[in-house]
Amino acid sequence: MSETYQSKRERRQRVLACLPTEMRKHVSLRNVEAVAALPPQAQARLMEGFQAGLKQLSRAVEQLRVDPDTSVADLLDPPAQAVPEPSPQQIQTDLTDLIQMCFPDMPRISSEALADAEVMDIARATAQVHNALFESAHLRTEFVLAVVYGLLHQTLESLEEIISDTPACQQIITQSSLPWKPQTWRNQNA
């Protein structure tokens, strides 16, 4: 049985009441469980951050979860995090594997050549962005995740429309090991 809005609110209010008094005014009910789950030293650092003017609670909580010793300066102005790029060879291998999945009868050497071809430049760039997306520390931030999900949802709908309008593409997709379900099942709640 799922929890009702009212019971969730009451539970969060009880958790909020257990936080130190000076911290309560800075923590919304939405974030109270994440703050309460922090170790005491991280909660103390968070309070120092509030006193110094911290405004972005979700990001600070995530940072303190990873490193409870994060400095107040880094909570207020987090250092830019470099996103490691996959090697071109890894991208090439990933594309080759996808080509093999879509066209299982194609010889591996042909898949490798196709993955390296100019026609696959857009697929290669997409694979690089896809890998960077899941390496990003910001993907777990609610608003970033919501926007990325919306973008990918729009992209999927557009791709499915192209597939639906092109019988040859439908045939290729259904013959591959890729899942093919027209977008109508996804749009029921739209």
mmCIF file of C-alpha atoms in Angstrom:
data_model
loop_
_atom_site.group_PDB
_atom_site.id
_atom_site.type_symbol
_atom_site.label_atom_id
_atom_site.label_comp_id
_atom_site.label_asym_id
_atom_site.label_seq_id
_atom_site.Cartn_x
_atom_site.Cartn_y
_atom_site.Cartn_z
ATOM 1 C CA MET A 1 0.000 0.000 0.000
ATOM 2 C CA SER A 2 1.405 3.392 -0.937
ATOM 3 C CA GLU A 3 1.829 6.148 1.577
ATOM 4 C CA THR A 4 -0.680 9.004 1.466
ATOM 5 C CA TYR A 5 0.403 12.594 1.115
ATOM 6 C CA GLN A 6 -0.844 13.357 4.621
ATOM 7 C CA SER A 7 1.005 10.464 6.274
ATOM 8 C CA LYS A 8 4.218 11.339 4.405
ATOM 9 C CA ARG A 9 3.883 14.959 5.542
ATOM 10 C CA GLU A 10 3.328 13.899 9.160
ATOM 11 C CA ARG A 11 6.322 11.551 9.052
ATOM 12 C CA ARG A 12 8.540 14.289 7.611
ATOM 13 C CA GLN A 13 7.330 16.741 10.261
ATOM 14 C CA ARG A 14 8.339 14.258 12.977
ATOM 15 C CA VAL A 15 11.794 13.951 11.399
ATOM 16 C CA LEU A 16 12.061 17.740 11.170
ATOM 17 C CA ALA A 17 11.237 18.032 14.862
ATOM 18 C CA CYS A 18 14.262 15.821 15.633
ATOM 19 C CA LEU A 19 16.694 18.177 13.876
ATOM 20 C CA PRO A 20 18.515 20.867 15.863
ATOM 21 C CA THR A 21 16.315 23.921 16.355
ATOM 22 C CA GLU A 22 18.577 26.317 14.439
ATOM 23 C CA MET A 23 18.623 23.968 11.443
ATOM 24 C CA ARG A 24 14.849 23.523 11.154
ATOM 25 C CA LYS A 25 14.187 26.933 9.634
ATOM 26 C CA HIS A 26 16.570 26.173 6.752
ATOM 27 C CA VAL A 27 15.296 22.702 5.822
ATOM 28 C CA SER A 28 12.123 22.150 3.826
ATOM 29 C CA LEU A 29 9.970 19.076 4.433
ATOM 30 C CA ARG A 30 10.987 17.823 1.009
ATOM 31 C CA ASN A 31 14.661 17.647 2.070
ATOM 32 C CA VAL A 32 14.309 16.773 5.743
ATOM 33 C CA GLU A 33 14.913 13.030 5.390
ATOM 34 C CA ALA A 34 18.080 13.551 3.347
ATOM 35 C CA VAL A 35 19.413 16.024 5.929
ATOM 36 C CA ALA A 36 18.490 13.737 8.838
ATOM 37 C CA ALA A 37 20.340 10.865 7.138
ATOM 38 C CA LEU A 38 23.616 12.825 7.137
ATOM 39 C CA PRO A 39 26.153 11.932 9.837
ATOM 40 C CA PRO A 40 26.453 14.461 12.701
ATOM 41 C CA GLN A 41 29.675 16.009 11.351
ATOM 42 C CA ALA A 42 28.024 16.598 7.965
ATOM 43 C CA GLN A 43 24.963 18.138 9.653
ATOM 44 C CA ALA A 44 27.291 20.457 11.593
ATOM 45 C CA ARG A 45 29.029 21.449 8.342
ATOM 46 C CA LEU A 46 25.636 22.035 6.727
ATOM 47 C CA MET A 47 24.680 24.336 9.594
ATOM 48 C CA GLU A 48 27.924 26.262 9.062
ATOM 49 C CA GLY A 49 26.927 26.546 5.419
ATOM 50 C CA PHE A 50 23.507 27.951 6.368
ATOM 51 C CA GLN A 51 25.177 30.527 8.617
ATOM 52 C CA ALA A 52 27.437 31.506 5.705
ATOM 53 C CA GLY A 53 24.473 31.969 3.345
ATOM 54 C CA LEU A 54 23.996 28.556 1.718
ATOM 55 C CA LYS A 55 20.959 28.544 -0.585
ATOM 56 C CA GLN A 56 21.268 25.330 -2.645
ATOM 57 C CA LEU A 57 20.393 22.668 -0.098
ATOM 58 C CA SER A 58 19.935 19.625 -2.358
ATOM 59 C CA ARG A 59 23.354 19.981 -3.948
ATOM 60 C CA ALA A 60 25.010 20.590 -0.580
ATOM 61 C CA VAL A 61 23.356 17.514 0.944
ATOM 62 C CA GLU A 62 24.517 15.384 -1.974
ATOM 63 C CA GLN A 63 28.066 16.723 -1.611
ATOM 64 C CA LEU A 64 28.070 16.082 2.141
ATOM 65 C CA ARG A 65 26.751 12.574 1.583
ATOM 66 C CA VAL A 66 29.767 11.895 -0.646
ATOM 67 C CA ASP A 67 32.262 13.802 1.515
ATOM 68 C CA PRO A 68 31.157 14.807 5.041
ATOM 69 C CA ASP A 69 34.330 16.896 5.360
ATOM 70 C CA THR A 70 33.460 19.190 2.442
ATOM 71 C CA SER A 71 34.496 22.744 3.273
ATOM 72 C CA VAL A 72 31.892 25.469 3.701
ATOM 73 C CA ALA A 73 33.516 27.318 0.795
ATOM 74 C CA ASP A 74 32.936 24.283 -1.450
ATOM 75 C CA LEU A 75 29.331 24.021 -0.267
ATOM 76 C CA LEU A 76 28.734 27.663 -1.178
ATOM 77 C CA ASP A 77 30.651 27.537 -4.457
ATOM 78 C CA PRO A 78 31.342 23.951 -5.492
ATOM 79 C CA PRO A 79 34.407 23.357 -7.612
ATOM 80 C CA ALA A 80 33.733 22.487 -11.225
ATOM 81 C CA GLN A 81 33.765 18.758 -11.633
ATOM 82 C CA ALA A 82 35.482 17.425 -14.674
ATOM 83 C CA VAL A 83 33.485 14.782 -16.451
ATOM 84 C CA PRO A 84 35.825 12.065 -17.646
ATOM 85 C CA GLU A 85 35.439 11.444 -21.339
ATOM 86 C CA PRO A 86 35.373 7.888 -22.590
ATOM 87 C CA SER A 87 38.213 7.067 -24.911
ATOM 88 C CA PRO A 88 37.523 7.195 -28.645
ATOM 89 C CA GLN A 89 38.303 3.479 -28.679
ATOM 90 C CA GLN A 90 35.595 2.815 -26.065
ATOM 91 C CA ILE A 91 33.050 4.815 -28.079
ATOM 92 C CA GLN A 92 34.096 2.902 -31.195
ATOM 93 C CA THR A 93 33.654 -0.426 -29.394
ATOM 94 C CA ASP A 94 30.254 0.619 -28.012
ATOM 95 C CA LEU A 95 29.037 1.627 -31.490
ATOM 96 C CA THR A 96 30.371 -1.568 -33.010
ATOM 97 C CA ASP A 97 28.528 -3.590 -30.358
ATOM 98 C CA LEU A 98 25.293 -1.699 -31.061
ATOM 99 C CA ILE A 99 25.669 -2.262 -34.797
ATOM 100 C CA GLN A 100 26.141 -5.981 -34.084
ATOM 101 C CA MET A 101 23.018 -5.971 -31.920
ATOM 102 C CA CYS A 102 20.985 -4.288 -34.674
ATOM 103 C CA PHE A 103 22.468 -6.388 -37.468
ATOM 104 C CA PRO A 104 23.554 -9.689 -35.904
ATOM 105 C CA ASP A 105 24.426 -11.255 -39.285
ATOM 106 C CA MET A 106 26.901 -8.496 -40.157
ATOM 107 C CA PRO A 107 30.537 -9.594 -39.842
ATOM 108 C CA ARG A 108 32.388 -7.922 -36.966
ATOM 109 C CA ILE A 109 34.940 -6.343 -39.273
ATOM 110 C CA SER A 110 32.124 -4.716 -41.278
ATOM 111 C CA SER A 111 30.525 -3.445 -38.044
ATOM 112 C CA GLU A 112 33.853 -1.932 -37.014
ATOM 113 C CA ALA A 113 34.251 -0.237 -40.391
ATOM 114 C CA LEU A 114 30.700 1.124 -40.242
ATOM 115 C CA ALA A 115 31.220 2.404 -36.701
ATOM 116 C CA ASP A 116 34.265 4.313 -37.984
ATOM 117 C CA ALA A 117 32.499 5.696 -41.077
ATOM 118 C CA GLU A 118 31.611 9.374 -41.478
ATOM 119 C CA VAL A 119 27.917 8.488 -41.676
ATOM 120 C CA MET A 120 28.133 7.425 -38.010
ATOM 121 C CA ASP A 121 29.578 10.776 -36.802
ATOM 122 C CA ILE A 122 26.240 11.786 -35.259
ATOM 123 C CA ALA A 123 25.897 8.413 -33.521
ATOM 124 C CA ARG A 124 29.467 8.751 -32.218
ATOM 125 C CA ALA A 125 28.747 12.254 -30.871
ATOM 126 C CA THR A 126 25.522 10.999 -29.279
ATOM 127 C CA ALA A 127 27.397 8.130 -27.622
ATOM 128 C CA GLN A 128 29.950 10.577 -26.184
ATOM 129 C CA VAL A 129 27.198 12.792 -24.762
ATOM 130 C CA HIS A 130 25.347 9.726 -23.431
ATOM 131 C CA ASN A 131 28.444 8.601 -21.536
ATOM 132 C CA ALA A 132 29.102 12.118 -20.213
ATOM 133 C CA LEU A 133 25.483 12.371 -19.066
ATOM 134 C CA PHE A 134 25.745 9.379 -16.763
ATOM 135 C CA GLU A 135 29.167 10.453 -15.466
ATOM 136 C CA SER A 136 27.859 13.881 -14.461
ATOM 137 C CA ALA A 137 27.551 14.522 -10.737
ATOM 138 C CA HIS A 138 24.692 16.898 -11.520
ATOM 139 C CA LEU A 139 22.418 14.247 -13.017
ATOM 140 C CA ARG A 140 21.116 13.421 -9.533
ATOM 141 C CA THR A 141 19.987 17.025 -9.039
ATOM 142 C CA GLU A 142 16.214 17.023 -9.331
ATOM 143 C CA PHE A 143 15.804 19.863 -11.805
ATOM 144 C CA VAL A 144 18.668 18.636 -14.025
ATOM 145 C CA LEU A 145 17.241 15.113 -14.053
ATOM 146 C CA ALA A 146 13.749 16.402 -14.881
ATOM 147 C CA VAL A 147 15.011 18.524 -17.782
ATOM 148 C CA VAL A 148 17.238 15.749 -19.157
ATOM 149 C CA TYR A 149 14.356 13.267 -18.869
ATOM 150 C CA GLY A 150 12.074 15.672 -20.744
ATOM 151 C CA LEU A 151 14.676 16.159 -23.455
ATOM 152 C CA LEU A 152 15.245 12.429 -23.874
ATOM 153 C CA HIS A 153 11.495 11.783 -23.863
ATOM 154 C CA GLN A 154 11.026 14.307 -26.694
ATOM 155 C CA THR A 155 13.919 12.740 -28.572
ATOM 156 C CA LEU A 156 12.466 9.251 -28.203
ATOM 157 C CA GLU A 157 9.054 10.429 -29.401
ATOM 158 C CA SER A 158 10.640 12.048 -32.465
ATOM 159 C CA LEU A 159 12.660 8.928 -33.262
ATOM 160 C CA GLU A 160 9.604 6.709 -32.855
ATOM 161 C CA GLU A 161 7.649 8.978 -35.201
ATOM 162 C CA ILE A 162 10.362 8.606 -37.850
ATOM 163 C CA ILE A 163 10.344 4.831 -37.348
ATOM 164 C CA SER A 164 6.533 4.683 -37.545
ATOM 165 C CA ASP A 165 6.569 6.678 -40.789
ATOM 166 C CA THR A 166 9.260 4.525 -42.399
ATOM 167 C CA PRO A 167 8.350 0.859 -42.978
ATOM 168 C CA ALA A 168 11.970 -0.059 -43.759
ATOM 169 C CA CYS A 169 13.070 1.332 -40.380
ATOM 170 C CA GLN A 170 10.269 -0.573 -38.630
ATOM 171 C CA GLN A 171 11.428 -3.773 -40.268
ATOM 172 C CA ILE A 172 15.066 -3.213 -39.265
ATOM 173 C CA ILE A 173 14.092 -2.441 -35.646
ATOM 174 C CA THR A 174 11.763 -5.438 -35.313
ATOM 175 C CA GLN A 175 14.395 -7.769 -36.774
ATOM 176 C CA SER A 176 17.065 -6.524 -34.380
ATOM 177 C CA SER A 177 17.219 -7.219 -30.667
ATOM 178 C CA LEU A 178 16.148 -3.645 -29.935
ATOM 179 C CA PRO A 179 12.782 -3.220 -28.240
ATOM 180 C CA TRP A 180 10.112 -1.654 -30.420
ATOM 181 C CA LYS A 181 6.959 -0.340 -28.866
ATOM 182 C CA PRO A 182 5.252 2.571 -30.566
ATOM 183 C CA GLN A 183 5.031 5.754 -28.497
ATOM 184 C CA THR A 184 1.291 5.439 -27.872
ATOM 185 C CA TRP A 185 1.920 3.378 -24.715
ATOM 186 C CA ARG A 186 4.090 6.209 -23.360
ATOM 187 C CA ASN A 187 1.632 8.992 -24.152
ATOM 188 C CA GLN A 188 -1.285 7.624 -22.147
ATOM 189 C CA ASN A 189 -0.648 10.033 -19.277
ATOM 190 C CA ALA A 190 0.328 13.039 -21.378
#
